[in-house]
Coordinates of C-alpha atoms in Angstrom, one line a residue:
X1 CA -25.4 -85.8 -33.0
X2 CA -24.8 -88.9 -30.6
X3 CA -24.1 -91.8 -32.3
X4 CA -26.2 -94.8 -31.5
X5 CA -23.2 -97.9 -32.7
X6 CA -23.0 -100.3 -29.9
X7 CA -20.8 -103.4 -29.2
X8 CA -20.7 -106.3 -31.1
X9 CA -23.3 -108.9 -30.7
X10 CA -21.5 -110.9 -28.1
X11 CA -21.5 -107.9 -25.6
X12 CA -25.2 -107.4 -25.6
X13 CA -28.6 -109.0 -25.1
X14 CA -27.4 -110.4 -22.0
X15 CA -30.5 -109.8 -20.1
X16 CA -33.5 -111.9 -19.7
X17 CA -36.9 -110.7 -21.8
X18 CA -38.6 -107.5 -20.4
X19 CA -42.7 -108.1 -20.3
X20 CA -44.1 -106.4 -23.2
X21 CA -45.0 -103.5 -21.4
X22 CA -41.8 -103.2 -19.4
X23 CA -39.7 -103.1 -22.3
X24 CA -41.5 -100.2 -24.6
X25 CA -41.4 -98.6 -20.9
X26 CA -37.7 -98.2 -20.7
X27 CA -37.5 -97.8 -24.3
X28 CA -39.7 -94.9 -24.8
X29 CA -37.5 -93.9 -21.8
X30 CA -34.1 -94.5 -23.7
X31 CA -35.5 -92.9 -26.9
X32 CA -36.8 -89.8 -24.9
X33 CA -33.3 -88.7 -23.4
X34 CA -31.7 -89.4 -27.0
X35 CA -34.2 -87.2 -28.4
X36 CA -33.4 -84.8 -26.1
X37 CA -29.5 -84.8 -26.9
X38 CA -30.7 -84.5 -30.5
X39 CA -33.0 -81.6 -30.4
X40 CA -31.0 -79.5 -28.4
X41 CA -27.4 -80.1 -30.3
X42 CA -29.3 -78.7 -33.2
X43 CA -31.4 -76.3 -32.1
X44 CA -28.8 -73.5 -32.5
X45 CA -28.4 -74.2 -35.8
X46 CA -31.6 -72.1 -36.5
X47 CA -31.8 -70.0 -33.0
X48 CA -28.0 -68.8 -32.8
X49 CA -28.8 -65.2 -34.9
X50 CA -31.7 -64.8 -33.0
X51 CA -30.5 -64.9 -29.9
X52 CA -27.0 -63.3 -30.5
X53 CA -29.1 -60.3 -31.8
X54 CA -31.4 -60.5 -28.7
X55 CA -28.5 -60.6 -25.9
X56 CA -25.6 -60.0 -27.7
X57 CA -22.5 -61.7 -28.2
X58 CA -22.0 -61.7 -31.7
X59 CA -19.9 -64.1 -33.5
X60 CA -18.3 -65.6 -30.8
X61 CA -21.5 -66.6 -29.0
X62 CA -22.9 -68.4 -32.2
X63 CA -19.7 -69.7 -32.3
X64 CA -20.3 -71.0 -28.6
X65 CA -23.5 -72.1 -28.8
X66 CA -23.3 -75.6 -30.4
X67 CA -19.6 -75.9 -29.7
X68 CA -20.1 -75.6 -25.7
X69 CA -22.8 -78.0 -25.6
X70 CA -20.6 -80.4 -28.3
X71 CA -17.2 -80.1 -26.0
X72 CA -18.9 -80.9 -22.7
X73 CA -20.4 -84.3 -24.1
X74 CA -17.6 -85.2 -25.6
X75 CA -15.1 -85.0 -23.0
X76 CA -17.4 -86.6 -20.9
X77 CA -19.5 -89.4 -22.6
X78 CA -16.8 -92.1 -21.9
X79 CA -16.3 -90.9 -18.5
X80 CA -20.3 -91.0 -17.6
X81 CA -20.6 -94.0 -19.1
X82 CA -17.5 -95.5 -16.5
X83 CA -19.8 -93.8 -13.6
X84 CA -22.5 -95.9 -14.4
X85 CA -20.8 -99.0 -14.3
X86 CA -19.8 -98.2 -11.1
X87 CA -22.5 -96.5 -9.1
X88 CA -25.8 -98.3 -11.3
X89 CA -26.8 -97.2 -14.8
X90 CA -30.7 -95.8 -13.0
X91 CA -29.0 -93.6 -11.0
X92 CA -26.4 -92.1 -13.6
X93 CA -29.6 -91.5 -15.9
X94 CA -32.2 -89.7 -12.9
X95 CA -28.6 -87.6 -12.1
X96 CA -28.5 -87.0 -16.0
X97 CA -32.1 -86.4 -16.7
X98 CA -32.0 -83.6 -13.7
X99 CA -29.4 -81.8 -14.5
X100 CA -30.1 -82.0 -18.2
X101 CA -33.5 -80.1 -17.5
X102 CA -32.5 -77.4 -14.9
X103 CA -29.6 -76.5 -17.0
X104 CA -32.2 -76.3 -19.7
X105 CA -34.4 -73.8 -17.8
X106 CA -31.2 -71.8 -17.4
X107 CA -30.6 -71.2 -20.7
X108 CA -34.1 -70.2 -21.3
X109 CA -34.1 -67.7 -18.7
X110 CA -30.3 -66.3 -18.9
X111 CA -29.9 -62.4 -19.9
X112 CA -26.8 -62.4 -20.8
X113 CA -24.1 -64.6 -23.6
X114 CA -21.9 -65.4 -20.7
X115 CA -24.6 -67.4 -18.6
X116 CA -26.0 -68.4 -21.7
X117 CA -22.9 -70.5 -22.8
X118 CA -22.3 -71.7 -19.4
X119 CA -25.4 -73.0 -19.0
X120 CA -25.0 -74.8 -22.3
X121 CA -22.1 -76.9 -21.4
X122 CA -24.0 -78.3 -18.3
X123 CA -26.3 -79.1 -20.5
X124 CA -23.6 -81.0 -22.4
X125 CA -22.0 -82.4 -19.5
X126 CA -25.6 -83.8 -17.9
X127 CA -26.5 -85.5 -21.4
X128 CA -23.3 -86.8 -20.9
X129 CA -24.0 -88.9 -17.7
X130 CA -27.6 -89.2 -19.6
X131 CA -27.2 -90.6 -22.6
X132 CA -24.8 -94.0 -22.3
X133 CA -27.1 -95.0 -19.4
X134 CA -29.7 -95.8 -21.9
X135 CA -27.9 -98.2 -24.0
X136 CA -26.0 -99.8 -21.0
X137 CA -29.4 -99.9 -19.3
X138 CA -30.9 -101.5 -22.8
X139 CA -28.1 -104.0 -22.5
X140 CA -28.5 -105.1 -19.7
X141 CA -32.6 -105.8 -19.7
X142 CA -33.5 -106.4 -23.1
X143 CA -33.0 -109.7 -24.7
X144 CA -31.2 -110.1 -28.5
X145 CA -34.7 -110.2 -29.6
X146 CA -35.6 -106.8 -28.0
X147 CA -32.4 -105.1 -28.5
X148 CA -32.9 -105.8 -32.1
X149 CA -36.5 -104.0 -32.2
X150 CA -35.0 -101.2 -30.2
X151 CA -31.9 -100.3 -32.0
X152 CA -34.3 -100.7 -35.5
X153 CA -36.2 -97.6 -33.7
X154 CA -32.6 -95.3 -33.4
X155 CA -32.2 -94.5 -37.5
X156 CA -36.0 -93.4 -37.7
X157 CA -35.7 -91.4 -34.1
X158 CA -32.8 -89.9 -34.9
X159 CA -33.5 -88.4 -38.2
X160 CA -36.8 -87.3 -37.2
X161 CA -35.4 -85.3 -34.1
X162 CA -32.6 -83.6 -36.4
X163 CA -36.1 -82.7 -38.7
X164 CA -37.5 -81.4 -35.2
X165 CA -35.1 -79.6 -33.3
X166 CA -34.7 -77.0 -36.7
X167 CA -38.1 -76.6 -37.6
X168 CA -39.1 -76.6 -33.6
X169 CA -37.0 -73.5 -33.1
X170 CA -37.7 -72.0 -36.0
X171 CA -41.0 -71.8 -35.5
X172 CA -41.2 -71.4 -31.5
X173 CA -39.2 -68.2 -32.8
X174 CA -41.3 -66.8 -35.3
X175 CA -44.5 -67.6 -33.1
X176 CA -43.0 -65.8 -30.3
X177 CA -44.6 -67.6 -27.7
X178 CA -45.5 -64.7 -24.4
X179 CA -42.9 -62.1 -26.3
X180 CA -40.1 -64.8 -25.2
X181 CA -38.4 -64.9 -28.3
X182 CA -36.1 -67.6 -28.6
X183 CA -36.2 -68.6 -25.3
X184 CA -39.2 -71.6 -25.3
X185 CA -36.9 -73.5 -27.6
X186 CA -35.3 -74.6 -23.9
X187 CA -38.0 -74.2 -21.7
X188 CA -39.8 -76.7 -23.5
X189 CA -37.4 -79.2 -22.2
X190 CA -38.8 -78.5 -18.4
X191 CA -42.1 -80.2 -19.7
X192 CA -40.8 -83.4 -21.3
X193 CA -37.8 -83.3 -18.7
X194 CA -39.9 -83.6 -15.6
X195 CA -41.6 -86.1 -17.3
X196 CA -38.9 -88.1 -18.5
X197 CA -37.4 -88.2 -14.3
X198 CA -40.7 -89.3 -12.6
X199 CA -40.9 -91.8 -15.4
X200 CA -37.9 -93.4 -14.7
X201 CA -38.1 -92.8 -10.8
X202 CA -41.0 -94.9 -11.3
X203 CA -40.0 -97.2 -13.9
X204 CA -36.5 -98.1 -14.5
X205 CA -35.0 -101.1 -13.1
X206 CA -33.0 -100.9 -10.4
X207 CA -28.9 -101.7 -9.9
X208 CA -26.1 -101.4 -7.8
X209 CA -23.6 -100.6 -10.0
X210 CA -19.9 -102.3 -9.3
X211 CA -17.8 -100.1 -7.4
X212 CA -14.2 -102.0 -8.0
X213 CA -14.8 -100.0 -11.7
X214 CA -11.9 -97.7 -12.5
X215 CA -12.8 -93.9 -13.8
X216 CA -9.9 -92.3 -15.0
X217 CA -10.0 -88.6 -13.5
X218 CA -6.9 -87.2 -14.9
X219 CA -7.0 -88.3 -18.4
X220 CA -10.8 -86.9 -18.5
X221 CA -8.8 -83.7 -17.2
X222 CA -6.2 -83.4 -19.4
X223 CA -8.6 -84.1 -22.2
X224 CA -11.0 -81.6 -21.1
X225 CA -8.2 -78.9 -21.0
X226 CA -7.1 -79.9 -24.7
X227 CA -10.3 -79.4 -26.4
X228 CA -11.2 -76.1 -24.5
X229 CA -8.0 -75.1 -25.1
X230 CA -7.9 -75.3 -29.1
X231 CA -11.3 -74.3 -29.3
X232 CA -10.5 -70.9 -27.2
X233 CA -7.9 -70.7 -29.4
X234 CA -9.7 -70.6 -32.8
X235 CA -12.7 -68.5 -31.5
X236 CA -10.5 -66.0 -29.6
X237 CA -8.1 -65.4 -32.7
X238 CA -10.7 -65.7 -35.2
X239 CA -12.9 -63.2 -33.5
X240 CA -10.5 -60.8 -31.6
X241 CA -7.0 -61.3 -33.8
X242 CA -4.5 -63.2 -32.7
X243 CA -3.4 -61.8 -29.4
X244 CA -1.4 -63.3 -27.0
X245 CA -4.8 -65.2 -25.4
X246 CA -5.3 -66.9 -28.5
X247 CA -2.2 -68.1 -28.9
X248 CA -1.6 -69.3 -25.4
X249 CA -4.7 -71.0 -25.6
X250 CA -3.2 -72.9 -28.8
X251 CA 0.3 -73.6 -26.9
X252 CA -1.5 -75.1 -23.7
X253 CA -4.0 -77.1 -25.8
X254 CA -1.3 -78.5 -27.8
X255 CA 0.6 -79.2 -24.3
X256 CA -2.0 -80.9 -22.6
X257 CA -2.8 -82.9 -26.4
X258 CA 0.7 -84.5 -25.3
X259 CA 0.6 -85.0 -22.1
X260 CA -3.3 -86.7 -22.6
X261 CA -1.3 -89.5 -25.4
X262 CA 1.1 -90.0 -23.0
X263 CA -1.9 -90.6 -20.2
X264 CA -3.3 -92.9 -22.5
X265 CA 0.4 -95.2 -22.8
X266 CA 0.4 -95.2 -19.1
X267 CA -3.2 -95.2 -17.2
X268 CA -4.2 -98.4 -15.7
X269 CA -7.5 -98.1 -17.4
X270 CA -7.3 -95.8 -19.7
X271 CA -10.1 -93.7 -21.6
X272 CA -8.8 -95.3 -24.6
X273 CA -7.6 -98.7 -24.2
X274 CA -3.9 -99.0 -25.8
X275 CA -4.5 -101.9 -28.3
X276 CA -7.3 -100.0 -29.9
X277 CA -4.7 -97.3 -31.1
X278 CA -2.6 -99.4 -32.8
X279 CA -5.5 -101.0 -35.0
X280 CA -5.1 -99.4 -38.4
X281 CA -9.0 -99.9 -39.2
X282 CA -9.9 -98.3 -35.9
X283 CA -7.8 -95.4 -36.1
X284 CA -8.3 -94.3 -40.0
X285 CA -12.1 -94.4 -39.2
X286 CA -11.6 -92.5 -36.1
X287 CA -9.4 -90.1 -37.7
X288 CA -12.1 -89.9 -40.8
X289 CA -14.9 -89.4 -38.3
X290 CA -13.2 -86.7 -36.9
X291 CA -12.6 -84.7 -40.0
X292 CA -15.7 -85.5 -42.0
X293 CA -18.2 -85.2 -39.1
X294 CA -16.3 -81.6 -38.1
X295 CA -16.9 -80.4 -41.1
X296 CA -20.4 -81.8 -42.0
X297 CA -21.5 -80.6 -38.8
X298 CA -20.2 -76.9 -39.8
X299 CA -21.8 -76.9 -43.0
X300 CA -25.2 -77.2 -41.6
X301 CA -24.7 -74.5 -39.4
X302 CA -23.4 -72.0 -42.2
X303 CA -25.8 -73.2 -44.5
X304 CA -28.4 -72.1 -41.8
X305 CA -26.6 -68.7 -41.6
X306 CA -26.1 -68.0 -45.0
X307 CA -30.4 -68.6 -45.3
X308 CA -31.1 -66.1 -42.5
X309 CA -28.4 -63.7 -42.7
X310 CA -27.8 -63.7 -46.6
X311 CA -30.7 -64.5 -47.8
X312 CA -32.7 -62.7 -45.1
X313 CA -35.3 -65.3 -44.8
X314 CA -37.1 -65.9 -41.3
X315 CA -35.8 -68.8 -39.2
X316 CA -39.0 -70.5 -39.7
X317 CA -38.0 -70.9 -42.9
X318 CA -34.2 -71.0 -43.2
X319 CA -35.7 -74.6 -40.9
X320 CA -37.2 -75.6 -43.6
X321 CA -34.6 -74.6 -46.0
X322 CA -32.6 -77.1 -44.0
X323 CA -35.5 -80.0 -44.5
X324 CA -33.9 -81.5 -47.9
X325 CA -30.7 -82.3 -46.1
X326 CA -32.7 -84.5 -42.9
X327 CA -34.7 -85.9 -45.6
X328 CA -31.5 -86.9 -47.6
X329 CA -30.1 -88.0 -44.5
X330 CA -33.1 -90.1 -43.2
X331 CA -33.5 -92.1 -47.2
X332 CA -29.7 -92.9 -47.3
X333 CA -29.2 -94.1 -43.2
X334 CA -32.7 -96.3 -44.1
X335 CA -31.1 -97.6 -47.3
X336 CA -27.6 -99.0 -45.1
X337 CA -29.8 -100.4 -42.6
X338 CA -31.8 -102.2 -45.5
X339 CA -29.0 -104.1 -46.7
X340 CA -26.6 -101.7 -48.7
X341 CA -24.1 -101.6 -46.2
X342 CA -23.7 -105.5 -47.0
X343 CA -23.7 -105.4 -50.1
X344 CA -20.9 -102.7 -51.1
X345 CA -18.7 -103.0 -47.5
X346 CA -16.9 -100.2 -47.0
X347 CA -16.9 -99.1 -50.5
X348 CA -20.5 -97.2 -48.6
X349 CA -18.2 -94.7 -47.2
X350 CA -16.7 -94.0 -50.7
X351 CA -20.2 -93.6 -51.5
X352 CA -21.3 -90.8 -49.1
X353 CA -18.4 -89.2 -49.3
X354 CA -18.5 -88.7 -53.1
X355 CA -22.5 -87.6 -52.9
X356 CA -21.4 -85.2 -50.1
X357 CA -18.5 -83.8 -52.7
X358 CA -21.2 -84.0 -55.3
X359 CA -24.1 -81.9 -52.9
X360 CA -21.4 -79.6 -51.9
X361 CA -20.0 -79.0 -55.2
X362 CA -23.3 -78.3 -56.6
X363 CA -23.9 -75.4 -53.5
X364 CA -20.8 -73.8 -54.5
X365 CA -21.4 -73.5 -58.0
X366 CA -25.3 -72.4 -57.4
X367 CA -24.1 -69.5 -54.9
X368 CA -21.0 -68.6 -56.9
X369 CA -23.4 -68.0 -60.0
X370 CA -26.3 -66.4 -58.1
X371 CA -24.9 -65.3 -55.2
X372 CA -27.8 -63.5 -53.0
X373 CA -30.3 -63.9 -55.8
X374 CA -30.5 -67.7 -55.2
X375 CA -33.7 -69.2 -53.7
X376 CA -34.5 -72.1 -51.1
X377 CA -36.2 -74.0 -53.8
X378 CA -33.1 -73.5 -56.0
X379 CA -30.5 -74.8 -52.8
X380 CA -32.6 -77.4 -52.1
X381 CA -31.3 -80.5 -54.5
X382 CA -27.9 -80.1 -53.7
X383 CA -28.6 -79.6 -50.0
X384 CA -30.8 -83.1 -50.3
X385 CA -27.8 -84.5 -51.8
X386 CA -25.1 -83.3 -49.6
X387 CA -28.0 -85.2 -46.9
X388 CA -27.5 -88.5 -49.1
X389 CA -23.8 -88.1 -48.7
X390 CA -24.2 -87.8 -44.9
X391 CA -26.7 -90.4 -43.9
X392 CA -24.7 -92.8 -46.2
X393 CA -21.4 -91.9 -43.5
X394 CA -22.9 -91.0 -40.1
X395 CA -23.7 -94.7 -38.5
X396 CA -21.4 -96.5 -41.0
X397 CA -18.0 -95.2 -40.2
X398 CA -18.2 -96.2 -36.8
X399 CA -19.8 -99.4 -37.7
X400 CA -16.8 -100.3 -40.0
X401 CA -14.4 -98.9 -37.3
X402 CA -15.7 -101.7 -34.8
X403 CA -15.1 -104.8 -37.8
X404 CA -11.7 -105.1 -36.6
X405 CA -12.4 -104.8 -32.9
X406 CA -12.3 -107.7 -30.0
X407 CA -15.5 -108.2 -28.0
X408 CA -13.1 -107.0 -24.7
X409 CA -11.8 -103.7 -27.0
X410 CA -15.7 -103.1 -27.6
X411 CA -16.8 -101.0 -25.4
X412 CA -13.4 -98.7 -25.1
X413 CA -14.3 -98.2 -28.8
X414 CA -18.0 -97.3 -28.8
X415 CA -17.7 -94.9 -26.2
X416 CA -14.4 -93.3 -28.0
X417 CA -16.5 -93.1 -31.0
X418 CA -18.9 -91.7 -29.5
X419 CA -16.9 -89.2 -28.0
X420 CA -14.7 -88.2 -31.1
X421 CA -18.1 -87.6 -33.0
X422 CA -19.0 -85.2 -30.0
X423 CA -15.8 -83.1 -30.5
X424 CA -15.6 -83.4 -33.9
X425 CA -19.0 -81.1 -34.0
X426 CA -18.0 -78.8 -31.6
X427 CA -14.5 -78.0 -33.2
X428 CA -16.6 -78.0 -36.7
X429 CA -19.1 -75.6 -35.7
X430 CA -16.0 -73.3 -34.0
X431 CA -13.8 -73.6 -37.2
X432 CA -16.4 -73.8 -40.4
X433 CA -18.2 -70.8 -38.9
X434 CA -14.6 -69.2 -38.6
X435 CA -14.2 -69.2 -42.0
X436 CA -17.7 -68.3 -42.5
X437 CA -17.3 -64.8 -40.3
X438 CA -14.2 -63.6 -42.0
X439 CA -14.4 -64.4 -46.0
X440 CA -16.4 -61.3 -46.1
X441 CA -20.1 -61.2 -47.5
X442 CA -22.1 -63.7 -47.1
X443 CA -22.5 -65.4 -50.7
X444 CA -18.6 -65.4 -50.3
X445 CA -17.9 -66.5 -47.4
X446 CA -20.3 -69.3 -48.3
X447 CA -18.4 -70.5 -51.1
X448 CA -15.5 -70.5 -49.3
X449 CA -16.9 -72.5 -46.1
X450 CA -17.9 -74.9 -48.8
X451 CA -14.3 -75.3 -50.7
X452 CA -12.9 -75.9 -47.0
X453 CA -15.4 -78.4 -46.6
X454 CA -15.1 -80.3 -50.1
X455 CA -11.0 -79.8 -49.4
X456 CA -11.4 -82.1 -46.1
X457 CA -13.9 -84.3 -47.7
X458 CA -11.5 -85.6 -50.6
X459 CA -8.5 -85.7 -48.2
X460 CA -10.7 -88.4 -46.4
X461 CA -11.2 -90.7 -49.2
X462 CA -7.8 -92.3 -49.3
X463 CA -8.6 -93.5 -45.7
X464 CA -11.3 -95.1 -46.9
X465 CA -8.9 -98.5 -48.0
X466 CA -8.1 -98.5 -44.6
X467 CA -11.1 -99.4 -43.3
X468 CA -11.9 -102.8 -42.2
X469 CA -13.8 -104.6 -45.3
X470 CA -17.1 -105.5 -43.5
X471 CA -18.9 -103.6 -40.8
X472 CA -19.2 -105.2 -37.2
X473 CA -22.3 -107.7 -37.0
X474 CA -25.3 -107.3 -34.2
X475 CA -27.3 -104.5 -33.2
X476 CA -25.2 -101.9 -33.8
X477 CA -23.9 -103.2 -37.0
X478 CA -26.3 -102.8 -40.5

């Protein structure tokens, strides 16, 4: 899930007003490609079983699945945001939109896991160029005024596409569209991304981008190798023991985790700018981002398998099984953005955290007692709660993590953000569903994947007091 927190107030609204029509023009633009991202980060939440039982693969491609697509963007967000400073925000987001949608149409069409999870991560890596274009683009044309009606359309949007991309698959599955299977939940995304690149070949203001800006190469590298490395790790040892590729994989991750930091000290313009690192408010909410959103982001995704593969219902349903939880997220992000975030500061966090603990602990107990008798209807409280917790943590963490931050530190930290949250659901969706896979059957290795994720939970309450006091004011503050 792509964060939508921006800069502060003084780094945007810079442009003049957009006509009327000009400016829902690019927006529905904007909103379109983020919508996009959305669906198809989720989509394998319902579709992975499916298609692993179609093409094969097993664990380690619904392992795959979400976390290639996760790894890609994250590695990448800050560095396609840098390319469109330099070579023009239009042309960043036609590359973007174009790739996004013929990698798309390869993973509808591929017959095998392999191709399948390739094509997945160029899909990650094009959404990547893709998706900061829109706000810098936003930025850039919209006046304060506008960028306020805008951004007060990115809660609503983005609940209602984590609703959709579920119950879309779930249902383009069961309807079984031509005897394709699984396969329209991507195919789809030819339509509305042909669509979406004539529209903005058409439509989106031109620039030349500014091509004195720096894009640092190596530390994108080094990053990239990190992450693939740890994740090959887990999902080699946790599927085929822990041979001597698994724990290679570990050692270089770990190496190049090093050798990235030390990147970081030394790079001219680093992905990370140097200052931000040493702010205690911005690195205990990076660090709490990381942890809770990894393991948030793997509960949905066993929660999803547990439905279909212990409870034996049809993805359809297990889509709408998950419904409670987008619903719980959608009342509580709606309920920061109306003024509660102001009016308990960072003690919001505490908040979500202790309903996700409360939603979590209430699965546990219901699955422990009932095991593979239990229902949808009886799941679905605590899974609405566990949604509360969620919505009450996904936009204000980052929001809190920017109080502390300087208008010239801003935009090193959104896109770091940004990026964490990226990896931080790839490596959950590799590890939770790790645990999942090997606690045995499924009503136990449910209740396990849920003490892991209550464990991680608590342990990020104490960094709670770290936080700044008060969010970060503007658009992307609440």
């Amino acid at each position: 899930m792509t964060s939508t927190t921006t800069a502060p107030a003084e780094k945007t609204g810079a442009g003049a007003a957009l006509s009327k029509a000009a400016f829902w023009t690019v927006l529905a633009l904007v909103l379109l490609a983020d919508a996009l991202d959305m669906i198809d980060s989720t989509v394998t939440n319902i579709a992975a079983p499916t298609i692993a039982t179609d093409i094969g693969g097993g664990e380690s491609l619904i392992k795959w699945l979400g976390a290639a697509y996760a790894l890609a963007m994250g590695v990448l967000l800050v560095v396609g945001g840098r390319l469109g400073d330099k070579f023009g925000q239009r042309r960043l987001f036609l590359i973007g939109m174009t790739g996004f949608t013929l990698a798309s149409a390869v993973c509808g069409l591929s017959p095998d896991p392999a191709l399948l999870i390739v094509a997945r991560a160029l899909q990650g890596a094009f959404g990547a160029l893709l998706i900061p274009q829109g706000m810098a683009i936003m930025t850039r044309t919209f006046s304060k005024e506008q960028l306020g009606k805008a951004f007060a359309l990115f809660g609503p949007l983005l609940g209602l596409s984590s609703v959709g991309g579920p119950i879309l698959a779930g249902f383009l599955i069961d309807a079984d569209v031509a005897g394709l299977s699984w396969r329209p939940i991507f195919l789809i995304n030819l339509i509305l991304g042909t669509v979406g690149v004539l529209a903005a070949t058409r439509l989106l203001p031109r620039d030349t981008g500014d091509r004195s800006v720096t894009v640092d190469g190596l530390g994108s590298g080094l990053l990239a190798v990190t992450m693939f490395g740890l994740m090959l790790g887990l999902i080699e040892g946790s599927t085929a023991g822990w041979n001597a590729l698994a724990i290679g994989s570990l050692a270089v991750g770990l190496v190049f985790l090093l050798l990235f930091f030390r990147r970081q000290r030394t790079a001219a313009e680093p992905l990370i700018t140097a200052s931000l690192l040493k702010n205690k408010g911005f690195t205990s909410a990076l660090i709490l981002g990381l942890f809770f959103f990894a393991v948030t982001s793997g509960l949905i995704y066993v929660i999803s398998l547990f439905m279909q593969q212990g409870l034996g219902v049809a993805p359809a349903d297990a889509a709408l099984g998950l419904l409670p939880l987008t619903l719980g997220i959608i009342v509580s992000a709606f309920a920061t953005m109306g003024g509660l975030t102001k009016r308990l500061g960072r003690n919001v966090v505490t908040l979500g955290l202790l309903l996700t603990l409360a939603g979590g602990a209430g699965l546990l107990v219901l699955v422990h007692a009932q095991g593979m008798s239990t229902t949808l209807w009886a799941m679905a409280p605590a899974v609405f709660v566990t949604g509360l917790g969620m919505g009450c943590c996904f936009g204000t963490v980052f929001d809190f993590a920017l109080g502390d931050v300087s208008a010239e530190e801003a935009g090193s930290a959104s896109g770091s953000l940004t990026a964490i949250q990226q990896l931080a659901n790839g490596l959950g969706s590799a590890i939770v569903t790790t645990v999942y896979f090997h606690a045995g059957a499924p009503a136990h290795a449910m209740t396990v994947s849920l003490a892991v994720v209550l464990a991680v939970t608590v342990a990020c309450l104490p960094l709670v007091r770290l936080l700044p006091r008060r969010a970060a004011e503007g658009p992307g503050g609440h």
